[in-house]
mmCIF file of C-alpha atoms in Angstrom:
data_model
loop_
_atom_site.group_PDB
_atom_site.id
_atom_site.type_symbol
_atom_site.label_atom_id
_atom_site.label_comp_id
_atom_site.label_asym_id
_atom_site.label_seq_id
_atom_site.Cartn_x
_atom_site.Cartn_y
_atom_site.Cartn_z
ATOM 1 C CA UNK A 224 6.694 -40.614 -4.495
ATOM 2 C CA UNK A 225 7.817 -38.190 -7.189
ATOM 3 C CA UNK A 226 8.038 -34.678 -5.770
ATOM 4 C CA UNK A 227 9.773 -32.917 -8.619
ATOM 5 C CA UNK A 228 10.435 -34.389 -12.043
ATOM 6 C CA UNK A 229 13.537 -33.117 -13.824
ATOM 7 C CA UNK A 230 15.067 -33.930 -17.169
ATOM 8 C CA UNK A 231 18.139 -36.110 -16.783
ATOM 9 C CA UNK A 232 20.637 -37.687 -19.155
ATOM 10 C CA UNK A 233 23.451 -40.155 -18.648
ATOM 11 C CA UNK A 234 26.782 -38.429 -17.927
ATOM 12 C CA UNK A 235 29.298 -38.212 -20.785
ATOM 13 C CA UNK A 236 32.010 -39.558 -18.478
ATOM 14 C CA UNK A 237 30.586 -41.901 -15.877
ATOM 15 C CA UNK A 238 31.918 -41.285 -12.367
ATOM 16 C CA UNK A 239 33.325 -44.008 -10.195
ATOM 17 C CA UNK A 240 32.625 -43.635 -6.485
ATOM 18 C CA UNK A 241 31.691 -40.002 -5.848
ATOM 19 C CA UNK A 242 34.266 -37.685 -4.296
ATOM 20 C CA UNK A 243 31.532 -35.606 -2.609
ATOM 21 C CA UNK A 244 30.351 -36.726 0.847
ATOM 22 C CA UNK A 245 26.647 -37.247 1.499
ATOM 23 C CA UNK A 246 24.921 -34.398 3.353
ATOM 24 C CA UNK A 247 22.361 -35.711 5.846
ATOM 25 C CA UNK A 248 19.840 -33.473 7.664
ATOM 26 C CA UNK A 249 17.069 -34.319 10.100
ATOM 27 C CA UNK A 250 13.696 -32.576 9.994
ATOM 28 C CA UNK A 251 14.415 -30.924 13.333
ATOM 29 C CA UNK A 252 17.668 -29.478 11.952
ATOM 30 C CA UNK A 253 15.640 -28.029 9.081
ATOM 31 C CA UNK A 254 13.083 -26.497 11.431
ATOM 32 C CA UNK A 255 10.304 -29.064 11.880
ATOM 33 C CA UNK A 256 9.583 -30.698 15.198
ATOM 34 C CA UNK A 257 5.893 -31.485 14.642
ATOM 35 C CA UNK A 258 4.219 -34.850 14.196
ATOM 36 C CA UNK A 259 0.582 -35.866 14.416
ATOM 37 C CA UNK A 260 -0.732 -39.293 15.301
ATOM 38 C CA UNK A 261 -1.825 -41.344 12.304
ATOM 39 C CA UNK A 262 -5.631 -41.275 12.233
ATOM 40 C CA UNK A 263 -7.303 -44.541 13.103
ATOM 41 C CA UNK A 264 -10.646 -46.072 12.157
ATOM 42 C CA UNK A 265 -10.914 -44.559 8.691
ATOM 43 C CA UNK A 266 -13.825 -45.979 6.722
ATOM 44 C CA UNK A 267 -12.542 -45.546 3.150
ATOM 45 C CA UNK A 268 -11.154 -48.603 1.381
ATOM 46 C CA UNK A 269 -8.624 -46.320 -0.314
ATOM 47 C CA UNK A 270 -7.496 -42.832 0.671
ATOM 48 C CA UNK A 271 -4.744 -40.301 0.157
ATOM 49 C CA UNK A 272 -3.827 -36.785 1.290
ATOM 50 C CA UNK A 273 -1.339 -34.704 -0.679
ATOM 51 C CA UNK A 274 0.520 -31.404 -0.255
ATOM 52 C CA UNK A 275 -0.144 -29.531 -3.499
ATOM 53 C CA UNK A 276 2.917 -27.263 -3.509
ATOM 54 C CA UNK A 277 5.515 -30.018 -3.194
ATOM 55 C CA UNK A 278 3.457 -32.955 -4.455
ATOM 56 C CA UNK A 279 4.348 -34.986 -1.375
ATOM 57 C CA UNK A 280 1.810 -37.665 -0.414
ATOM 58 C CA UNK A 281 1.504 -37.337 3.340
ATOM 59 C CA UNK A 282 -0.638 -40.364 4.181
ATOM 60 C CA UNK A 283 -2.300 -43.033 2.110
ATOM 61 C CA UNK A 284 -3.727 -46.537 2.041
ATOM 62 C CA UNK A 285 -4.416 -48.616 -1.064
ATOM 63 C CA UNK A 286 -3.588 -45.397 -2.889
ATOM 64 C CA UNK A 287 -2.561 -47.191 -6.109
ATOM 65 C CA UNK A 288 -5.546 -49.541 -6.289
ATOM 66 C CA UNK A 289 -7.709 -48.983 -9.370
ATOM 67 C CA UNK A 290 -11.244 -48.214 -8.214
ATOM 68 C CA UNK A 291 -14.455 -46.596 -9.506
ATOM 69 C CA UNK A 292 -14.729 -42.928 -8.512
ATOM 70 C CA UNK A 293 -18.366 -42.061 -9.308
ATOM 71 C CA UNK A 294 -19.032 -38.327 -9.802
ATOM 72 C CA UNK A 295 -15.578 -37.203 -8.697
ATOM 73 C CA UNK A 296 -15.066 -37.895 -12.418
ATOM 74 C CA UNK A 297 -16.686 -34.502 -13.026
ATOM 75 C CA UNK A 298 -13.554 -32.752 -11.753
ATOM 76 C CA UNK A 299 -11.910 -33.744 -15.020
ATOM 77 C CA UNK A 300 -15.040 -32.927 -17.040
ATOM 78 C CA UNK A 301 -15.122 -29.426 -15.569
ATOM 79 C CA UNK A 302 -11.442 -28.584 -15.989
ATOM 80 C CA UNK A 303 -11.476 -29.796 -19.599
ATOM 81 C CA UNK A 304 -14.523 -27.650 -20.341
ATOM 82 C CA UNK A 305 -12.779 -24.634 -18.819
ATOM 83 C CA UNK A 306 -9.590 -25.225 -20.787
ATOM 84 C CA UNK A 307 -11.110 -26.279 -24.118
ATOM 85 C CA UNK A 308 -14.310 -24.272 -24.329
ATOM 86 C CA UNK A 309 -15.513 -20.692 -24.010
ATOM 87 C CA UNK A 310 -17.878 -19.975 -21.111
ATOM 88 C CA UNK A 311 -20.263 -18.008 -23.357
ATOM 89 C CA UNK A 312 -20.596 -20.768 -25.981
ATOM 90 C CA UNK A 313 -24.062 -22.246 -26.358
ATOM 91 C CA UNK A 314 -24.432 -25.984 -25.774
ATOM 92 C CA UNK A 315 -27.202 -27.790 -27.673
ATOM 93 C CA UNK A 316 -28.742 -30.722 -25.814
ATOM 94 C CA UNK A 317 -28.880 -34.065 -27.644
ATOM 95 C CA UNK A 318 -31.450 -36.808 -27.119
ATOM 96 C CA UNK A 319 -28.697 -38.964 -25.611
ATOM 97 C CA UNK A 320 -27.720 -36.312 -23.078
ATOM 98 C CA UNK A 321 -31.344 -35.785 -22.090
ATOM 99 C CA UNK A 322 -31.763 -39.531 -21.507
ATOM 100 C CA UNK A 323 -29.169 -39.786 -18.710
ATOM 101 C CA UNK A 324 -30.403 -41.276 -15.410
ATOM 102 C CA UNK A 325 -30.696 -39.394 -12.134
ATOM 103 C CA UNK A 326 -29.239 -37.159 -10.871
ATOM 104 C CA UNK A 327 -30.621 -34.863 -13.630
ATOM 105 C CA UNK A 328 -31.142 -31.211 -14.407
ATOM 106 C CA UNK A 329 -33.882 -32.518 -16.730
ATOM 107 C CA UNK A 330 -32.647 -30.672 -19.784
ATOM 108 C CA UNK A 331 -34.494 -31.457 -23.015
ATOM 109 C CA UNK A 332 -33.416 -32.364 -26.516
ATOM 110 C CA UNK A 333 -32.840 -29.303 -28.674
ATOM 111 C CA UNK A 334 -32.536 -26.836 -25.800
ATOM 112 C CA UNK A 335 -29.520 -24.536 -25.662
ATOM 113 C CA UNK A 336 -27.576 -23.486 -22.586
ATOM 114 C CA UNK A 337 -24.559 -21.323 -21.904
ATOM 115 C CA UNK A 338 -21.547 -23.543 -21.188
ATOM 116 C CA UNK A 339 -20.529 -21.482 -18.156
ATOM 117 C CA UNK A 340 -23.977 -21.987 -16.596
ATOM 118 C CA UNK A 341 -23.861 -25.747 -17.088
ATOM 119 C CA UNK A 342 -20.624 -26.001 -15.102
ATOM 120 C CA UNK A 343 -22.552 -25.027 -11.954
ATOM 121 C CA UNK A 344 -25.144 -27.711 -12.679
ATOM 122 C CA UNK A 345 -22.276 -30.165 -13.190
ATOM 123 C CA UNK A 346 -20.324 -29.406 -10.015
ATOM 124 C CA UNK A 347 -22.917 -28.214 -7.491
ATOM 125 C CA UNK A 348 -25.724 -30.696 -8.159
ATOM 126 C CA UNK A 349 -23.718 -33.347 -10.054
ATOM 127 C CA UNK A 350 -26.214 -33.634 -12.912
ATOM 128 C CA UNK A 351 -25.453 -36.542 -15.240
ATOM 129 C CA UNK A 352 -27.361 -35.151 -18.242
ATOM 130 C CA UNK A 353 -25.407 -31.908 -17.995
ATOM 131 C CA UNK A 354 -22.115 -33.825 -18.005
ATOM 132 C CA UNK A 355 -22.982 -35.576 -21.277
ATOM 133 C CA UNK A 356 -24.172 -32.343 -22.922
ATOM 134 C CA UNK A 357 -20.849 -30.694 -22.019
ATOM 135 C CA UNK A 358 -18.872 -33.723 -23.219
ATOM 136 C CA UNK A 359 -20.630 -33.835 -26.585
ATOM 137 C CA UNK A 360 -20.125 -30.098 -27.038
ATOM 138 C CA UNK A 361 -16.393 -30.188 -26.281
ATOM 139 C CA UNK A 362 -15.431 -33.601 -27.677
ATOM 140 C CA UNK A 363 -18.016 -34.097 -30.437
ATOM 141 C CA UNK A 364 -19.211 -37.247 -28.670
ATOM 142 C CA UNK A 365 -18.871 -38.944 -25.314
ATOM 143 C CA UNK A 366 -16.196 -41.197 -26.810
ATOM 144 C CA UNK A 367 -14.305 -38.227 -28.213
ATOM 145 C CA UNK A 368 -14.468 -36.432 -24.887
ATOM 146 C CA UNK A 369 -13.252 -39.535 -23.053
ATOM 147 C CA UNK A 370 -10.165 -39.495 -25.283
ATOM 148 C CA UNK A 371 -9.518 -35.907 -24.219
ATOM 149 C CA UNK A 372 -10.002 -36.885 -20.570
ATOM 150 C CA UNK A 373 -7.458 -39.684 -20.868
ATOM 151 C CA UNK A 374 -4.981 -37.449 -22.676
ATOM 152 C CA UNK A 375 -5.243 -34.844 -19.924
ATOM 153 C CA UNK A 376 -4.840 -37.508 -17.235
ATOM 154 C CA UNK A 377 -1.644 -38.668 -18.929
ATOM 155 C CA UNK A 378 -0.361 -35.076 -19.108
ATOM 156 C CA UNK A 379 -0.967 -34.695 -15.378
ATOM 157 C CA UNK A 380 1.087 -37.845 -14.765
ATOM 158 C CA UNK A 381 -1.625 -40.444 -14.165
ATOM 159 C CA UNK A 382 -0.764 -44.013 -15.176
ATOM 160 C CA UNK A 383 -3.616 -45.917 -13.490
ATOM 161 C CA UNK A 384 -6.598 -43.792 -14.525
ATOM 162 C CA UNK A 385 -8.984 -44.459 -17.395
ATOM 163 C CA UNK A 386 -12.119 -42.501 -18.281
ATOM 164 C CA UNK A 387 -15.088 -43.816 -20.255
ATOM 165 C CA UNK A 388 -17.864 -41.445 -19.188
ATOM 166 C CA UNK A 389 -17.934 -37.728 -18.307
ATOM 167 C CA UNK A 390 -20.282 -38.288 -15.351
ATOM 168 C CA UNK A 391 -18.800 -41.303 -13.550
ATOM 169 C CA UNK A 392 -21.638 -43.773 -14.009
ATOM 170 C CA UNK A 393 -20.361 -47.289 -13.372
ATOM 171 C CA UNK A 394 -18.332 -48.936 -16.125
ATOM 172 C CA UNK A 395 -15.679 -51.633 -15.615
ATOM 173 C CA UNK A 396 -13.202 -49.618 -17.701
ATOM 174 C CA UNK A 397 -13.818 -46.367 -15.808
ATOM 175 C CA UNK A 398 -11.466 -46.056 -12.829
ATOM 176 C CA UNK A 399 -8.765 -44.113 -11.035
ATOM 177 C CA UNK A 400 -6.774 -44.396 -7.796
ATOM 178 C CA UNK A 401 -6.910 -42.309 -4.629
ATOM 179 C CA UNK A 402 -3.406 -41.040 -5.397
ATOM 180 C CA UNK A 403 -4.176 -40.025 -8.970
ATOM 181 C CA UNK A 404 -7.493 -38.447 -8.032
ATOM 182 C CA UNK A 405 -5.466 -36.184 -5.721
ATOM 183 C CA UNK A 406 -3.148 -35.374 -8.623
ATOM 184 C CA UNK A 407 -6.091 -34.458 -10.873
ATOM 185 C CA UNK A 408 -7.667 -32.342 -8.147
ATOM 186 C CA UNK A 409 -4.370 -30.578 -7.396
ATOM 187 C CA UNK A 410 -4.139 -29.671 -11.070
ATOM 188 C CA UNK A 411 -7.764 -28.498 -11.278
ATOM 189 C CA UNK A 412 -7.700 -26.120 -8.301
ATOM 190 C CA UNK A 413 -4.910 -24.130 -9.935
ATOM 191 C CA UNK A 414 -7.654 -22.793 -12.227
ATOM 192 C CA UNK A 415 -9.348 -19.766 -10.592
ATOM 193 C CA UNK A 416 -12.605 -20.253 -12.491
ATOM 194 C CA UNK A 417 -12.731 -23.865 -11.294
ATOM 195 C CA UNK A 418 -12.307 -22.668 -7.701
ATOM 196 C CA UNK A 419 -15.048 -20.085 -8.208
ATOM 197 C CA UNK A 420 -17.495 -22.739 -9.388
ATOM 198 C CA UNK A 421 -16.867 -25.278 -6.616
ATOM 199 C CA UNK A 422 -17.154 -22.656 -3.854
ATOM 200 C CA UNK A 423 -20.428 -21.101 -5.041
ATOM 201 C CA UNK A 424 -23.300 -21.797 -2.584
ATOM 202 C CA UNK A 425 -26.139 -21.301 -5.095
ATOM 203 C CA UNK A 426 -26.446 -20.351 -8.754
ATOM 204 C CA UNK A 427 -29.366 -19.349 -10.990
ATOM 205 C CA UNK A 428 -29.548 -19.484 -14.783
ATOM 206 C CA UNK A 429 -31.913 -19.893 -17.731
ATOM 207 C CA UNK A 430 -31.889 -21.703 -21.034
ATOM 208 C CA UNK A 431 -31.177 -19.674 -24.180
ATOM 209 C CA UNK A 432 -34.862 -19.012 -24.813
ATOM 210 C CA UNK A 433 -35.405 -17.648 -21.316
ATOM 211 C CA UNK A 434 -38.431 -19.900 -20.886
ATOM 212 C CA UNK A 435 -36.880 -22.260 -18.313
ATOM 213 C CA UNK A 436 -35.156 -21.120 -15.122
ATOM 214 C CA UNK A 437 -33.029 -23.167 -12.746
ATOM 215 C CA UNK A 438 -31.436 -22.819 -9.340
ATOM 216 C CA UNK A 439 -28.697 -25.195 -8.283
ATOM 217 C CA UNK A 440 -27.271 -25.554 -4.763
ATOM 218 C CA UNK A 441 -23.891 -26.773 -3.567
ATOM 219 C CA UNK A 442 -24.123 -30.156 -1.822
ATOM 220 C CA UNK A 443 -20.509 -30.172 -0.597
ATOM 221 C CA UNK A 444 -20.980 -30.095 3.195
ATOM 222 C CA UNK A 445 -17.195 -30.016 3.693
ATOM 223 C CA UNK A 446 -17.245 -26.325 2.714
ATOM 224 C CA UNK A 447 -19.154 -25.435 5.846
ATOM 225 C CA UNK A 448 -17.598 -27.859 8.298
ATOM 226 C CA UNK A 449 -13.848 -27.345 7.881
ATOM 227 C CA UNK A 450 -11.869 -24.122 8.298
ATOM 228 C CA UNK A 451 -10.166 -23.153 5.045
ATOM 229 C CA UNK A 452 -12.112 -25.696 2.968
ATOM 230 C CA UNK A 453 -12.147 -25.148 -0.790
ATOM 231 C CA UNK A 454 -14.569 -28.012 -1.423
ATOM 232 C CA UNK A 455 -14.280 -29.955 -4.675
ATOM 233 C CA UNK A 456 -16.569 -32.918 -5.467
ATOM 234 C CA UNK A 457 -18.690 -35.685 -3.973
ATOM 235 C CA UNK A 458 -19.706 -38.913 -5.704
ATOM 236 C CA UNK A 459 -21.786 -42.023 -5.251
ATOM 237 C CA UNK A 460 -22.789 -45.075 -7.253
ATOM 238 C CA UNK A 461 -23.779 -48.521 -6.084
ATOM 239 C CA UNK A 462 -20.450 -49.888 -7.248
ATOM 240 C CA UNK A 463 -18.193 -47.037 -6.097
ATOM 241 C CA UNK A 464 -19.813 -46.282 -2.757
ATOM 242 C CA UNK A 465 -19.478 -42.822 -1.290
ATOM 243 C CA UNK A 466 -16.483 -40.900 -2.642
ATOM 244 C CA UNK A 467 -15.134 -37.440 -1.986
ATOM 245 C CA UNK A 468 -12.225 -35.383 -3.230
ATOM 246 C CA UNK A 469 -11.594 -32.269 -1.144
ATOM 247 C CA UNK A 470 -9.163 -29.418 -0.689
ATOM 248 C CA UNK A 471 -8.374 -26.985 2.115
ATOM 249 C CA UNK A 472 -5.896 -24.161 2.752
ATOM 250 C CA UNK A 473 -4.298 -23.194 6.079
ATOM 251 C CA UNK A 474 -1.161 -21.187 6.887
ATOM 252 C CA UNK A 475 -0.236 -20.828 3.215
ATOM 253 C CA UNK A 476 -0.445 -24.575 2.645
ATOM 254 C CA UNK A 477 -3.034 -26.337 0.474
ATOM 255 C CA UNK A 478 -3.870 -30.014 0.820
ATOM 256 C CA UNK A 479 -6.039 -32.224 -1.362
ATOM 257 C CA UNK A 480 -7.485 -35.538 -0.237
ATOM 258 C CA UNK A 481 -9.424 -38.380 -1.780
ATOM 259 C CA UNK A 482 -11.525 -41.092 -0.152
ATOM 260 C CA UNK A 483 -12.917 -43.927 -2.294
ATOM 261 C CA UNK A 484 -15.469 -46.565 -1.300
ATOM 262 C CA UNK A 485 -16.079 -44.660 1.927
ATOM 263 C CA UNK A 486 -19.188 -46.556 3.014
ATOM 264 C CA UNK A 487 -22.576 -47.255 1.460
ATOM 265 C CA UNK A 488 -26.087 -46.135 2.511
ATOM 266 C CA UNK A 489 -26.990 -45.159 5.128
ATOM 267 C CA UNK A 490 -23.416 -44.074 5.957
ATOM 268 C CA UNK A 491 -23.377 -40.881 3.923
ATOM 269 C CA UNK A 492 -21.361 -38.964 6.529
ATOM 270 C CA UNK A 493 -18.359 -41.292 6.634
ATOM 271 C CA UNK A 494 -16.652 -39.363 3.833
ATOM 272 C CA UNK A 495 -16.758 -36.125 5.851
ATOM 273 C CA UNK A 496 -15.308 -37.823 8.926
ATOM 274 C CA UNK A 497 -12.466 -39.415 6.966
ATOM 275 C CA UNK A 498 -11.655 -36.221 5.076
ATOM 276 C CA UNK A 499 -11.530 -34.158 8.272
ATOM 277 C CA UNK A 500 -9.115 -36.640 9.875
ATOM 278 C CA UNK A 501 -6.871 -36.674 6.804
ATOM 279 C CA UNK A 502 -6.774 -32.886 6.610
ATOM 280 C CA UNK A 503 -6.040 -32.512 10.334
ATOM 281 C CA UNK A 504 -3.218 -35.015 10.039
ATOM 282 C CA UNK A 505 -1.708 -33.192 7.055
ATOM 283 C CA UNK A 506 -1.908 -29.728 8.562
ATOM 284 C CA UNK A 507 -0.935 -30.586 12.141
ATOM 285 C CA UNK A 508 1.726 -33.216 11.510
ATOM 286 C CA UNK A 509 3.933 -31.421 8.983
ATOM 287 C CA UNK A 510 5.753 -28.112 8.710
ATOM 288 C CA UNK A 511 7.058 -26.697 5.438
ATOM 289 C CA UNK A 512 10.856 -26.399 5.504
ATOM 290 C CA UNK A 513 13.430 -25.170 3.032
ATOM 291 C CA UNK A 514 15.901 -27.758 1.745
ATOM 292 C CA UNK A 515 18.858 -25.909 0.206
ATOM 293 C CA UNK A 516 21.139 -27.279 -2.485
ATOM 294 C CA UNK A 517 24.451 -28.548 -1.116
ATOM 295 C CA UNK A 518 26.546 -26.419 -3.493
ATOM 296 C CA UNK A 519 26.188 -24.571 -6.797
ATOM 297 C CA UNK A 520 29.636 -25.221 -8.341
ATOM 298 C CA UNK A 521 32.562 -27.630 -8.056
ATOM 299 C CA UNK A 522 36.088 -27.826 -9.495
ATOM 300 C CA UNK A 523 37.282 -31.027 -11.158
ATOM 301 C CA UNK A 524 40.788 -31.760 -12.394
ATOM 302 C CA UNK A 525 41.194 -32.607 -16.078
ATOM 303 C CA UNK A 526 43.727 -35.192 -17.210
ATOM 304 C CA UNK A 527 45.597 -34.668 -20.490
ATOM 305 C CA UNK A 528 43.897 -31.298 -21.022
ATOM 306 C CA UNK A 529 45.114 -27.907 -22.170
ATOM 307 C CA UNK A 530 43.703 -26.627 -18.865
ATOM 308 C CA UNK A 531 44.057 -28.550 -15.656
ATOM 309 C CA UNK A 532 40.643 -27.786 -14.099
ATOM 310 C CA UNK A 533 37.041 -27.348 -15.164
ATOM 311 C CA UNK A 534 34.104 -25.783 -13.356
ATOM 312 C CA UNK A 535 31.058 -28.016 -12.844
ATOM 313 C CA UNK A 536 27.724 -26.377 -12.108
ATOM 314 C CA UNK A 537 24.032 -26.996 -11.575
ATOM 315 C CA UNK A 538 21.468 -25.157 -13.692
ATOM 316 C CA UNK A 539 19.918 -22.056 -12.091
ATOM 317 C CA UNK A 540 16.502 -23.713 -11.946
ATOM 318 C CA UNK A 541 17.909 -26.641 -9.988
ATOM 319 C CA UNK A 542 19.698 -24.441 -7.439
ATOM 320 C CA UNK A 543 16.383 -23.064 -6.183
ATOM 321 C CA UNK A 544 15.712 -24.368 -2.693
ATOM 322 C CA UNK A 545 13.074 -27.068 -2.347
ATOM 323 C CA UNK A 546 10.105 -26.313 -0.072
ATOM 324 C CA UNK A 547 8.901 -29.525 1.518
ATOM 325 C CA UNK A 548 6.464 -30.408 4.339
ATOM 326 C CA UNK A 549 8.366 -32.434 6.932
ATOM 327 C CA UNK A 550 7.472 -34.248 10.123
ATOM 328 C CA UNK A 551 9.839 -34.744 13.050
ATOM 329 C CA UNK A 552 11.065 -38.203 12.047
ATOM 330 C CA UNK A 553 11.877 -37.342 8.414
ATOM 331 C CA UNK A 554 15.487 -37.506 7.184
ATOM 332 C CA UNK A 555 16.720 -35.599 4.124
ATOM 333 C CA UNK A 556 19.906 -36.509 2.236
ATOM 334 C CA UNK A 557 21.773 -34.747 -0.547
ATOM 335 C CA UNK A 558 23.895 -37.080 -2.636
ATOM 336 C CA UNK A 559 26.238 -35.581 -5.221
ATOM 337 C CA UNK A 560 27.874 -37.941 -7.720
ATOM 338 C CA UNK A 561 31.026 -36.606 -9.376
ATOM 339 C CA UNK A 562 34.235 -38.329 -10.569
ATOM 340 C CA UNK A 563 37.608 -37.517 -9.074
ATOM 341 C CA UNK A 564 38.814 -36.256 -12.448
ATOM 342 C CA UNK A 565 37.849 -35.966 -16.112
ATOM 343 C CA UNK A 566 39.795 -36.839 -19.226
ATOM 344 C CA UNK A 567 40.160 -34.308 -22.060
ATOM 345 C CA UNK A 568 38.607 -33.401 -24.377
ATOM 346 C CA UNK A 569 35.797 -31.860 -22.334
ATOM 347 C CA UNK A 570 32.965 -29.914 -23.937
ATOM 348 C CA UNK A 571 31.081 -27.115 -22.246
ATOM 349 C CA UNK A 572 27.674 -28.419 -21.191
ATOM 350 C CA UNK A 573 28.760 -32.040 -20.818
ATOM 351 C CA UNK A 574 26.864 -33.826 -18.046
ATOM 352 C CA UNK A 575 29.421 -35.373 -15.725
ATOM 353 C CA UNK A 576 27.388 -36.124 -12.622
ATOM 354 C CA UNK A 577 24.185 -35.490 -10.715
ATOM 355 C CA UNK A 578 22.823 -34.320 -7.403
ATOM 356 C CA UNK A 579 19.940 -36.177 -5.756
ATOM 357 C CA UNK A 580 17.747 -35.051 -2.875
ATOM 358 C CA UNK A 581 16.241 -37.978 -0.966
ATOM 359 C CA UNK A 582 13.536 -38.109 1.682
ATOM 360 C CA UNK A 583 13.705 -41.132 3.952
ATOM 361 C CA UNK A 584 15.785 -42.913 1.324
ATOM 362 C CA UNK A 585 13.448 -42.147 -1.597
ATOM 363 C CA UNK A 586 14.607 -39.863 -4.431
ATOM 364 C CA UNK A 587 12.714 -36.584 -4.683
ATOM 365 C CA UNK A 588 14.817 -34.767 -7.275
ATOM 366 C CA UNK A 589 17.672 -35.681 -9.574
ATOM 367 C CA UNK A 590 19.559 -32.781 -11.150
ATOM 368 C CA UNK A 591 22.307 -33.060 -13.783
ATOM 369 C CA UNK A 592 25.692 -31.366 -13.240
ATOM 370 C CA UNK A 593 27.283 -29.665 -16.273
ATOM 371 C CA UNK A 594 30.812 -28.654 -17.261
ATOM 372 C CA UNK A 595 31.320 -24.927 -17.754
ATOM 373 C CA UNK A 596 34.160 -24.770 -20.318
ATOM 374 C CA UNK A 597 35.614 -26.449 -23.385
ATOM 375 C CA UNK A 598 38.971 -28.076 -22.640
ATOM 376 C CA UNK A 599 40.889 -29.476 -25.586
ATOM 377 C CA UNK A 600 43.085 -32.528 -25.324
ATOM 378 C CA UNK A 601 46.848 -31.992 -25.104
ATOM 379 C CA UNK A 602 47.620 -33.619 -28.505
ATOM 380 C CA UNK A 603 50.836 -33.555 -30.568
ATOM 381 C CA UNK A 604 50.151 -30.265 -32.436
ATOM 382 C CA UNK A 605 49.433 -28.556 -29.124
ATOM 383 C CA UNK A 606 52.631 -29.900 -27.530
ATOM 384 C CA UNK A 607 54.701 -28.913 -30.586
ATOM 385 C CA UNK A 608 53.250 -25.400 -30.574
ATOM 386 C CA UNK A 609 53.860 -25.072 -26.846
ATOM 387 C CA UNK A 610 57.478 -26.242 -27.188
ATOM 388 C CA UNK A 611 58.084 -23.893 -30.132
ATOM 389 C CA UNK A 612 56.704 -20.905 -28.229
ATOM 390 C CA UNK A 613 58.872 -21.692 -25.221
ATOM 391 C CA UNK A 614 61.955 -22.197 -27.399
ATOM 392 C CA UNK A 615 61.522 -19.004 -29.450
ATOM 393 C CA UNK A 616 60.576 -16.681 -26.597
ATOM 394 C CA UNK A 617 62.739 -18.176 -23.828
#
């Protein structure tokens, strides 16, 4: 679990055993006394639920297993189109795009459509031909778009995801994990236009000529069955089974969940049951608490220096308190590693230690600790000058 990534470098003077005692806090001391029972009888072969603000994964099973994800792929297709294209651009349909198998909008070679309109076809009805038309428009080809998809996945932090198609049709090299699908979804719902698309019940549009009209409807039943649901995307192929990636907001908290291989026909409703249980567990079993930094500054003695002490500090960004969903049995620790003393010369900005925040023994953050002043070594010229000054002015 990586809640907050921070840049970190090796200290310039490595500490021995730290002089700062470990600070240990229970969840109840931090204000959380809630805990929900772990849901039983989930159907999905892999699942995950994640708190989007902190990035904490609240519950998961087989979350790192590489699996096909069917049309939940289109989450990435949509967010890339929003980030890389202009909604009013016209997309020209190729013969290849028009040849995609069901589910189809049945667009035809040579037709032109507004990119913004096609996003509703993509996300509400999950049209495979639309996905390819968008991919070719943004990436020049399906292969070119897949490269962009994989680059974006890497930027988000995915290491076990690989895209081949923009629509999620089965391919042995097209896969993700339940954990990384949550990461992609968490990234996507930060985009307001993305949220607007996935929450739209129905949408009407025409091709550029005005001769063909379409109405698409949202098939995400989760929107109507769960309080605070934001929706996101369903998926199904014969290889992937039923899949769903969802999001919901309650009490200023937003969770995303993913269920993969959640049954096969006729068990179309299993994904809704699993998602509801995961969301209930995440909302009911955790309370967001503030985890403060132990301290902002320290004083260290300096051996053989022109000054005897130096201030050590944490950057302003790292002193901000960490907001984290906790359940009653969680334990938080703050471990600060600093040496008993430093040896001159010391440069301002030297990294001489670190502070780690751990949850149940696992590191959440690791923040470097910096020196605040330059301290020169007490060398022979300095001693001679000091003796001369004392002799002359004594």
